[in-house]
């Protein structure tokens, strides 16, 4: 009995450390500020929605890729946005909207062209060499960041339940839609010090599907 209790305590402490080290929130713990008239960067915001409360993975990392013909430059200017579900007692999504199913995100980026191209799925077994990363790619959501603009890049509906059945088919897992009004209202409450009246949506932003990268 003592050994079982010790293992349970060890697991809880390990998971706590993982959460504290890897993420604090999809949005900033320290409230962000963004004044379009006083910056050389642009701000993007959007959301990702999961199908049910139960989370299948310990971490979800959405890649915002910088478009460049130079791989080193592209890698340097790209960024992963982290979504970490609750997992101390049980795995469940704890997002900002839709009873925790939808996570909001906001990222400040230099002016350039970008695309959302990959969602990395992290599985934490509690043992380092058994930890696993899977990638869902084969899709692209392109957009352009302009100086002083706040751009809505859309909502991703991510069907993680389809991963085991069709891990190579992004079409069954990644759906793009425009929830501008709902997401804007939600992020205004989460990040009140941003000048959200300047936010705009771009109806030309769409998702395309292509080759899966191994």
Coordinates of N, CA and C in Angstrom, one line a residue:
X1 N 0.8 -1.2 0.0 CA 0.0 0.0 0.0 C 0.9 1.3 0.0
X2 N 1.9 1.2 0.8 CA 2.8 2.4 0.9 C 3.5 2.6 -0.4
X3 N 3.9 1.5 -1.1 CA 4.6 1.7 -2.4 C 3.6 2.3 -3.4
X4 N 2.4 1.9 -3.4 CA 1.4 2.4 -4.3 C 1.1 3.9 -4.1
X5 N 1.0 4.3 -2.8 CA 0.8 5.7 -2.5 C 2.0 6.5 -2.9
X6 N 3.2 6.0 -2.7 CA 4.4 6.7 -3.1 C 4.4 6.9 -4.6
X7 N 4.1 5.9 -5.4 CA 4.0 6.0 -6.9 C 3.0 7.1 -7.3
X8 N 1.9 7.1 -6.6 CA 0.8 8.1 -7.0 C 1.3 9.5 -6.7
X9 N 2.0 9.7 -5.5 CA 2.5 11.0 -5.2 C 3.6 11.4 -6.1
X10 N 4.4 10.5 -6.5 CA 5.5 10.8 -7.5 C 4.9 11.2 -8.8
X11 N 3.9 10.6 -9.3 CA 3.3 10.9 -10.5 C 2.6 12.3 -10.5
X12 N 2.0 12.6 -9.4 CA 1.3 13.9 -9.2 C 2.4 15.0 -9.2
X13 N 3.5 14.8 -8.5 CA 4.6 15.8 -8.5 C 5.2 16.0 -9.8
X14 N 5.4 14.9 -10.6 CA 6.0 14.9 -11.9 C 5.1 15.7 -12.8
X15 N 3.8 15.4 -12.8 CA 2.9 16.1 -13.7 C 2.8 17.6 -13.4
X16 N 2.9 17.9 -12.1 CA 2.8 19.3 -11.7 C 4.1 20.0 -12.2
X17 N 5.2 19.4 -12.1 CA 6.5 20.0 -12.6 C 6.4 20.2 -14.1
X18 N 5.8 19.2 -14.8 CA 5.7 19.3 -16.3 C 4.8 20.5 -16.7
X19 N 3.7 20.7 -16.0 CA 2.8 21.8 -16.3 C 3.5 23.1 -16.1
X20 N 4.1 23.3 -14.9 CA 4.8 24.5 -14.6 C 5.9 24.9 -15.5
X21 N 6.7 23.8 -15.9 CA 7.8 24.1 -16.8 C 7.4 24.3 -18.2
X22 N 6.3 23.7 -18.7 CA 6.0 23.7 -20.1 C 5.0 24.8 -20.5
X23 N 4.2 25.2 -19.6 CA 3.1 26.2 -19.9 C 2.5 26.8 -18.7
X24 N 2.0 28.0 -18.9 CA 1.2 28.6 -17.8 C -0.2 28.8 -18.3
X25 N -0.4 29.1 -19.6 CA -1.7 29.3 -20.2 C -1.6 29.5 -21.7
X26 N -2.6 29.3 -22.4 CA -2.6 29.6 -23.9 C -2.4 31.1 -24.0
X27 N -3.1 31.9 -23.2 CA -2.9 33.3 -23.1 C -1.8 33.6 -22.1
X28 N -1.4 34.8 -22.1 CA -0.3 35.2 -21.2 C -0.7 35.3 -19.7
X29 N 0.2 34.8 -18.8 CA -0.1 34.9 -17.4 C -0.1 36.4 -17.0
X30 N 0.9 37.1 -17.6 CA 1.0 38.5 -17.4 C 0.2 39.2 -18.5
X31 N -0.8 40.0 -18.3 CA -1.6 40.5 -19.3 C -0.8 41.3 -20.4
X32 N -1.1 41.0 -21.6 CA -0.4 41.6 -22.7 C -1.0 43.0 -23.0
X33 N -0.1 43.8 -23.6 CA -0.6 45.1 -24.1 C -0.2 45.2 -25.6
X34 N -1.0 45.9 -26.4 CA -0.7 46.1 -27.8 C -1.4 47.3 -28.3
X35 N -0.7 48.3 -28.6 CA -1.2 49.6 -29.2 C -0.8 49.7 -30.6
X36 N -1.7 49.5 -31.6 CA -1.3 49.5 -33.0 C -0.5 50.7 -33.5
X37 N -0.7 51.9 -32.8 CA 0.0 53.1 -33.2 C 1.5 53.2 -32.6
X38 N 1.8 52.2 -31.7 CA 3.1 52.3 -31.1 C 3.9 51.0 -31.2
X39 N 3.9 50.4 -32.3 CA 4.6 49.2 -32.5 C 5.0 49.0 -34.0
X40 N 6.0 48.2 -34.2 CA 6.4 47.8 -35.6 C 5.9 46.4 -35.9
X41 N 5.3 45.8 -34.9 CA 4.8 44.4 -35.1 C 3.3 44.4 -35.4
X42 N 2.7 43.2 -35.7 CA 1.3 43.0 -35.7 C 0.9 42.0 -34.7
X43 N -0.4 41.9 -34.5 CA -0.9 40.9 -33.5 C -1.9 40.0 -34.2
X44 N -1.8 38.7 -34.0 CA -2.8 37.8 -34.5 C -3.5 37.1 -33.3
X45 N -4.7 36.7 -33.5 CA -5.5 36.0 -32.5 C -6.4 35.0 -33.2
X46 N -6.8 34.0 -32.4 CA -7.7 32.9 -32.9 C -8.0 31.9 -31.9
X47 N -8.4 30.7 -32.3 CA -8.8 29.7 -31.3 C -8.7 28.3 -31.8
X48 N -8.7 27.4 -30.9 CA -8.7 26.0 -31.3 C -9.7 25.3 -30.4
X49 N -10.6 24.4 -31.1 CA -11.7 23.8 -30.4 C -11.5 22.2 -30.4
X50 N -11.8 21.6 -29.3 CA -11.7 20.1 -29.2 C -13.1 19.5 -29.1
X51 N -13.2 18.2 -29.5 CA -14.6 17.7 -29.6 C -15.3 17.3 -28.3
X52 N -14.5 17.1 -27.2 CA -15.1 16.7 -26.0 C -14.2 17.1 -24.8
X53 N -14.7 17.0 -23.6 CA -13.9 17.5 -22.4 C -12.7 16.6 -22.2
X54 N -12.8 15.3 -22.4 CA -11.6 14.4 -22.1 C -10.5 14.7 -23.1
X55 N -9.3 15.0 -22.6 CA -8.2 15.3 -23.5 C -7.5 13.9 -23.7
X56 N -7.0 13.8 -25.0 CA -6.3 12.5 -25.3 C -4.8 12.6 -25.2
X57 N -4.3 13.9 -25.1 CA -2.8 14.1 -25.0 C -2.5 15.1 -23.9
X58 N -1.2 15.0 -23.5 CA -0.8 15.9 -22.4 C -0.5 17.3 -22.8
X59 N -0.2 17.5 -24.1 CA 0.1 18.8 -24.6 C -0.2 18.9 -26.1
X60 N -0.6 20.1 -26.6 CA -0.9 20.3 -28.0 C -0.1 21.6 -28.4
X61 N 0.7 21.5 -29.4 CA 1.6 22.6 -29.8 C 1.3 22.9 -31.3
X62 N 0.7 24.1 -31.5 CA 0.3 24.5 -32.8 C 1.5 25.4 -33.4
X63 N 1.9 25.0 -34.6 CA 3.1 25.7 -35.2 C 2.7 26.8 -36.1
X64 N 3.1 28.0 -35.8 CA 3.0 29.2 -36.7 C 4.3 29.4 -37.5
X65 N 4.3 29.0 -38.7 CA 5.5 28.9 -39.5 C 5.7 30.3 -40.2
X66 N 7.0 30.7 -40.2 CA 7.4 31.9 -40.9 C 7.8 31.5 -42.3
X67 N 7.2 32.1 -43.3 CA 7.5 31.8 -44.7 C 8.8 32.3 -45.2
X68 N 9.7 31.4 -45.6 CA 11.0 31.8 -46.1 C 11.6 30.7 -46.9
X69 N 12.4 31.0 -47.9 CA 13.1 29.9 -48.6 C 14.3 29.4 -47.9
X70 N 14.7 30.2 -46.9 CA 15.9 29.8 -46.1 C 15.4 29.0 -44.8
X71 N 15.6 27.7 -44.7 CA 15.1 26.9 -43.6 C 15.5 27.4 -42.2
X72 N 16.8 28.0 -42.2 CA 17.3 28.5 -40.9 C 16.5 29.7 -40.5
X73 N 16.2 30.6 -41.4 CA 15.4 31.8 -41.1 C 14.0 31.5 -40.7
X74 N 13.4 30.5 -41.5 CA 12.1 30.1 -41.2 C 11.9 29.5 -39.8
X75 N 12.9 28.7 -39.4 CA 12.9 28.0 -38.1 C 13.1 29.0 -37.0
X76 N 13.9 30.0 -37.2 CA 14.2 31.0 -36.2 C 13.0 31.9 -35.9
X77 N 12.2 32.2 -36.9 CA 11.1 33.1 -36.8 C 9.7 32.4 -36.6
X78 N 9.7 31.1 -36.5 CA 8.5 30.4 -36.3 C 8.2 30.2 -34.8
X79 N 7.0 29.8 -34.5 CA 6.7 29.8 -33.0 C 5.6 28.7 -32.8
X80 N 5.7 28.0 -31.7 CA 4.7 27.0 -31.3 C 3.8 27.7 -30.2
X81 N 2.5 27.5 -30.4 CA 1.6 28.0 -29.4 C 1.1 26.8 -28.6
X82 N 1.2 26.8 -27.3 CA 1.0 25.7 -26.4 C -0.4 25.7 -25.8
X83 N -1.1 24.5 -25.8 CA -2.4 24.3 -25.2 C -2.2 23.1 -24.3
X84 N -2.3 23.3 -23.0 CA -2.0 22.3 -22.0 C -3.3 22.0 -21.2
X85 N -3.9 20.8 -21.3 CA -5.1 20.5 -20.5 C -4.8 20.3 -19.1
X86 N -5.9 20.3 -18.3 CA -5.7 19.9 -16.8 C -5.4 18.4 -16.8
X87 N -4.5 18.0 -15.9 CA -4.1 16.6 -15.9 C -3.6 16.1 -14.5
X88 N -3.9 16.8 -13.5 CA -3.4 16.4 -12.1 C -4.3 15.2 -11.7
X89 N -5.6 15.3 -11.7 CA -6.5 14.2 -11.3 C -7.0 13.5 -12.5
X90 N -7.3 14.2 -13.6 CA -7.8 13.5 -14.8 C -7.5 14.4 -16.0
X91 N -7.4 13.8 -17.1 CA -7.2 14.6 -18.3 C -8.4 15.2 -18.8
X92 N -8.4 16.6 -18.9 CA -9.6 17.3 -19.4 C -9.2 18.7 -19.9
X93 N -9.9 19.1 -20.9 CA -9.6 20.4 -21.5 C -10.1 21.5 -20.6
X94 N -9.3 22.6 -20.5 CA -9.7 23.7 -19.6 C -9.5 25.0 -20.4
X95 N -10.1 25.1 -21.6 CA -10.0 26.3 -22.4 C -10.8 27.5 -21.9
X96 N -10.9 28.5 -22.7 CA -11.5 29.8 -22.4 C -13.0 29.9 -22.7
X97 N -13.4 29.1 -23.7 CA -14.8 29.2 -24.1 C -15.4 27.8 -24.3
X98 N -16.7 27.8 -24.5 CA -17.4 26.5 -24.8 C -17.2 25.5 -23.7
X99 N -17.4 25.9 -22.4 CA -17.2 25.0 -21.3 C -15.8 24.3 -21.3
X100 N -14.8 25.0 -21.7 CA -13.4 24.5 -21.7 C -12.9 23.9 -23.0
X101 N -13.8 23.7 -24.0 CA -13.4 23.0 -25.2 C -12.7 23.9 -26.2
X102 N -12.8 25.2 -26.0 CA -12.1 26.2 -26.9 C -11.1 27.0 -26.2
X103 N -9.9 26.9 -26.7 CA -8.8 27.7 -26.2 C -8.5 28.9 -27.1
X104 N -8.4 30.1 -26.5 CA -8.0 31.3 -27.3 C -6.5 31.5 -27.3
X105 N -6.0 32.1 -28.3 CA -4.6 32.4 -28.4 C -4.4 33.8 -29.0
X106 N -3.3 34.5 -28.6 CA -2.9 35.7 -29.2 C -1.4 35.8 -29.2
X107 N -0.8 36.2 -30.4 CA 0.6 36.2 -30.6 C 1.1 37.4 -31.3
X108 N 2.0 38.1 -30.8 CA 2.6 39.3 -31.5 C 3.7 38.8 -32.4
X109 N 3.7 39.3 -33.6 CA 4.7 38.8 -34.6 C 5.2 40.0 -35.5
X110 N 6.5 39.9 -35.9 CA 7.0 40.9 -36.9 C 6.2 40.8 -38.2
X111 N 6.2 41.9 -38.9 CA 5.5 42.0 -40.2 C 6.1 41.0 -41.2
X112 N 5.3 40.1 -41.7 CA 5.7 39.1 -42.7 C 4.6 38.2 -43.1
X113 N 4.9 37.2 -43.9 CA 3.9 36.2 -44.2 C 4.1 34.9 -43.4
X114 N 3.0 34.3 -42.9 CA 3.1 33.1 -42.0 C 2.0 32.1 -42.5
X115 N 2.1 31.0 -41.8 CA 1.0 30.0 -42.0 C 1.0 29.0 -40.8
X116 N -0.2 28.5 -40.5 CA -0.3 27.5 -39.5 C -0.2 26.1 -40.2
X117 N 0.8 25.3 -39.9 CA 1.1 24.1 -40.7 C 1.1 22.8 -39.9
X118 N 1.1 22.8 -38.6 CA 1.4 21.6 -37.9 C 0.8 21.7 -36.5
X119 N 0.3 20.6 -36.0 CA -0.1 20.5 -34.5 C 0.7 19.3 -34.0
X120 N 1.5 19.5 -33.0 CA 2.3 18.5 -32.4 C 1.6 18.0 -31.1
X121 N 1.5 16.7 -31.0 CA 0.8 16.0 -29.9 C 1.8 15.4 -29.0
X122 N 1.8 15.8 -27.7 CA 2.8 15.3 -26.8 C 2.1 14.3 -25.8
X123 N 2.7 13.1 -25.7 CA 2.2 12.1 -24.7 C 3.3 11.9 -23.7
X124 N 2.9 12.1 -22.4 CA 3.8 12.0 -21.3 C 3.5 10.8 -20.5
X125 N 4.4 9.8 -20.6 CA 4.1 8.5 -19.9 C 4.6 8.5 -18.4
X126 N 5.4 9.6 -18.1 CA 6.0 9.6 -16.7 C 7.4 9.1 -16.7
X127 N 7.8 8.5 -17.9 CA 9.1 7.9 -18.0 C 9.7 8.6 -19.3
X128 N 10.9 9.2 -19.1 CA 11.4 10.1 -20.2 C 11.5 9.4 -21.5
X129 N 12.1 8.1 -21.5 CA 12.3 7.5 -22.8 C 11.1 7.0 -23.5
X130 N 9.9 7.0 -22.7 CA 8.7 6.6 -23.3 C 7.8 7.7 -23.7
X131 N 8.3 9.0 -23.5 CA 7.5 10.1 -24.0 C 7.5 10.2 -25.5
X132 N 6.4 10.7 -26.0 CA 6.2 10.6 -27.5 C 5.6 11.9 -28.0
X133 N 6.1 12.2 -29.2 CA 5.5 13.3 -30.0 C 5.0 12.8 -31.3
X134 N 3.8 13.1 -31.6 CA 3.2 12.8 -32.9 C 2.8 14.2 -33.6
X135 N 2.8 14.2 -34.9 CA 2.5 15.4 -35.6 C 1.4 15.2 -36.6
X136 N 0.5 16.2 -36.6 CA -0.6 16.3 -37.6 C -0.2 17.4 -38.5
X137 N 0.1 17.1 -39.8 CA 0.4 18.2 -40.7 C -0.4 17.9 -42.0
X138 N 0.2 18.4 -43.1 CA -0.6 18.2 -44.4 C -1.7 19.2 -44.6
X139 N -1.6 20.3 -43.9 CA -2.6 21.4 -44.0 C -1.8 22.7 -43.9
X140 N -2.5 23.8 -44.4 CA -1.9 25.1 -44.3 C -3.0 26.1 -44.2
X141 N -2.8 27.0 -43.2 CA -3.7 28.2 -43.1 C -2.8 29.4 -43.2
X142 N -2.7 30.0 -44.4 CA -1.8 31.2 -44.6 C -2.4 32.5 -44.3
X143 N -1.6 33.4 -43.8 CA -2.0 34.8 -43.5 C -0.8 35.7 -43.5
X144 N -1.1 37.0 -43.6 CA 0.0 38.0 -43.6 C -0.2 38.9 -42.4
X145 N 0.9 39.1 -41.7 CA 0.9 40.0 -40.5 C 1.5 41.4 -41.0
X146 N 0.7 42.4 -40.7 CA 1.1 43.8 -41.1 C 1.3 44.6 -39.9
X147 N 2.2 45.6 -40.0 CA 2.6 46.5 -38.9 C 1.3 47.2 -38.4
X148 N 1.2 47.1 -37.0 CA 0.1 47.8 -36.3 C -1.3 47.3 -36.5
X149 N -1.4 46.1 -37.1 CA -2.7 45.5 -37.3 C -3.0 44.4 -36.4
X150 N -4.3 44.2 -36.0 CA -4.7 43.0 -35.2 C -5.6 42.2 -36.1
X151 N -5.1 41.0 -36.4 CA -5.7 40.1 -37.4 C -6.3 38.9 -36.8
X152 N -7.5 38.6 -37.1 CA -8.1 37.3 -36.7 C -7.8 36.2 -37.7
X153 N -7.1 35.1 -37.2 CA -6.7 34.1 -38.1 C -7.6 32.9 -38.1
X154 N -8.7 32.9 -37.3 CA -9.7 31.9 -37.4 C -9.7 30.9 -36.3
X155 N -10.6 29.9 -36.4 CA -10.8 28.9 -35.4 C -10.5 27.5 -36.1
X156 N -9.7 26.7 -35.4 CA -9.4 25.4 -35.8 C -10.2 24.4 -35.0
X157 N -11.0 23.6 -35.6 CA -11.7 22.5 -34.9 C -10.8 21.2 -35.1
X158 N -10.2 20.8 -34.0 CA -9.3 19.7 -34.0 C -9.9 18.4 -33.5
X159 N -10.2 17.5 -34.3 CA -10.8 16.2 -33.9 C -9.8 15.2 -33.5
X160 N -9.3 15.3 -32.3 CA -8.3 14.4 -31.8 C -8.7 13.0 -31.7
X161 N -10.0 12.8 -31.7 CA -10.6 11.4 -31.6 C -10.3 10.6 -32.8
X162 N -10.0 11.3 -34.0 CA -9.8 10.6 -35.2 C -8.3 10.3 -35.4
X163 N -7.4 10.6 -34.5 CA -6.0 10.5 -34.7 C -5.6 9.1 -34.9
X164 N -6.0 8.1 -34.1 CA -5.5 6.8 -34.2 C -6.0 6.1 -35.5
X165 N -7.2 6.5 -35.9 CA -7.8 5.9 -37.1 C -7.2 6.5 -38.4
X166 N -6.9 7.8 -38.4 CA -6.4 8.4 -39.6 C -5.4 9.4 -39.4
X167 N -4.3 9.0 -38.8 CA -3.2 10.0 -38.4 C -2.6 10.7 -39.6
X168 N -2.7 10.1 -40.8 CA -2.1 10.7 -41.9 C -3.1 11.6 -42.7
X169 N -4.3 11.7 -42.3 CA -5.3 12.4 -43.0 C -5.8 13.7 -42.3
X170 N -5.2 14.8 -42.6 CA -5.5 16.1 -41.9 C -6.9 16.5 -42.1
X171 N -7.5 16.1 -43.2 CA -8.9 16.5 -43.5 C -9.9 16.0 -42.5
X172 N -9.6 14.9 -41.9 CA -10.5 14.3 -40.9 C -10.3 14.9 -39.5
X173 N -9.2 15.6 -39.3 CA -8.9 16.1 -38.0 C -8.9 17.6 -37.9
X174 N -8.6 18.3 -39.0 CA -8.4 19.8 -38.9 C -9.4 20.5 -39.8
X175 N -10.3 21.2 -39.2 CA -11.3 22.0 -40.0 C -11.2 23.4 -39.6
X176 N -11.3 24.3 -40.6 CA -11.1 25.7 -40.4 C -12.5 26.4 -40.5
X177 N -12.7 27.4 -39.5 CA -14.0 28.1 -39.6 C -13.7 29.5 -39.0
X178 N -14.7 30.4 -39.3 CA -14.5 31.8 -38.8 C -15.5 32.0 -37.7
X179 N -15.0 32.2 -36.5 CA -15.9 32.5 -35.3 C -15.5 33.9 -34.8
X180 N -15.3 34.9 -35.7 CA -14.7 36.2 -35.3 C -15.4 36.8 -34.1
X181 N -16.7 37.0 -34.2 CA -17.5 37.7 -33.2 C -17.3 37.0 -31.8
X182 N -17.5 35.7 -31.8 CA -17.4 35.0 -30.5 C -16.0 35.0 -29.9
X183 N -15.0 34.8 -30.8 CA -13.6 34.8 -30.3 C -13.2 36.2 -29.9
X184 N -13.6 37.2 -30.6 CA -13.2 38.6 -30.2 C -13.8 38.9 -28.9
X185 N -15.1 38.6 -28.6 CA -15.7 38.9 -27.4 C -15.0 38.2 -26.2
X186 N -14.6 36.9 -26.5 CA -13.9 36.1 -25.4 C -12.5 36.7 -25.1
X187 N -11.8 37.1 -26.1 CA -10.4 37.5 -25.9 C -10.4 38.9 -25.3
X188 N -11.4 39.7 -25.6 CA -11.5 41.0 -24.9 C -11.5 40.9 -23.4
X189 N -12.2 39.9 -22.9 CA -12.3 39.7 -21.5 C -11.0 39.1 -20.9
X190 N -10.4 38.2 -21.7 CA -9.1 37.6 -21.3 C -7.9 38.5 -21.3
X191 N -7.9 39.4 -22.3 CA -6.8 40.3 -22.4 C -7.3 41.8 -22.6
X192 N -7.7 42.4 -21.5 CA -8.4 43.7 -21.5 C -7.5 44.9 -21.9
X193 N -6.2 44.7 -21.9 CA -5.3 45.8 -22.1 C -4.8 45.9 -23.6
X194 N -5.5 45.2 -24.5 CA -5.2 45.3 -25.9 C -6.3 46.1 -26.6
X195 N -5.9 46.9 -27.5 CA -6.8 47.8 -28.2 C -7.6 47.0 -29.3
X196 N -8.5 46.2 -28.8 CA -9.2 45.2 -29.7 C -10.2 45.9 -30.7
X197 N -10.5 47.2 -30.5 CA -11.3 47.8 -31.5 C -10.7 47.9 -32.9
X198 N -9.4 47.7 -32.9 CA -8.7 47.7 -34.2 C -8.7 46.3 -34.9
X199 N -9.2 45.3 -34.2 CA -9.2 43.9 -34.7 C -10.0 43.8 -36.0
X200 N -9.5 43.0 -36.9 CA -10.3 42.8 -38.1 C -10.2 41.3 -38.6
X201 N -11.1 40.9 -39.3 CA -11.1 39.5 -39.9 C -10.8 39.6 -41.4
X202 N -10.2 38.6 -41.9 CA -9.8 38.5 -43.3 C -10.6 37.3 -43.9
X203 N -11.7 37.5 -44.6 CA -12.5 36.4 -45.1 C -11.8 35.6 -46.2
X204 N -10.6 36.1 -46.7 CA -9.9 35.4 -47.7 C -9.0 34.2 -47.1
X205 N -8.8 34.3 -45.8 CA -8.1 33.2 -45.1 C -8.8 31.9 -45.2
X206 N -8.2 30.9 -45.7 CA -8.8 29.5 -45.9 C -7.8 28.5 -45.6
X207 N -8.3 27.3 -45.4 CA -7.3 26.1 -45.2 C -7.2 25.4 -46.5
X208 N -6.0 24.9 -46.7 CA -5.7 24.0 -47.9 C -5.0 22.8 -47.3
X209 N -5.2 21.7 -48.1 CA -4.6 20.4 -47.7 C -3.6 19.9 -48.7
X210 N -2.5 19.4 -48.2 CA -1.4 19.0 -49.2 C -0.7 17.7 -48.7
X211 N 0.6 17.7 -48.9 CA 1.4 16.5 -48.6 C 1.7 16.4 -47.1
X212 N 1.5 15.2 -46.6 CA 1.9 14.9 -45.3 C 3.4 14.7 -45.1
X213 N 4.0 15.4 -44.2 CA 5.5 15.3 -44.0 C 5.8 14.2 -43.0
X214 N 6.7 13.3 -43.3 CA 7.0 12.2 -42.4 C 7.9 12.7 -41.3

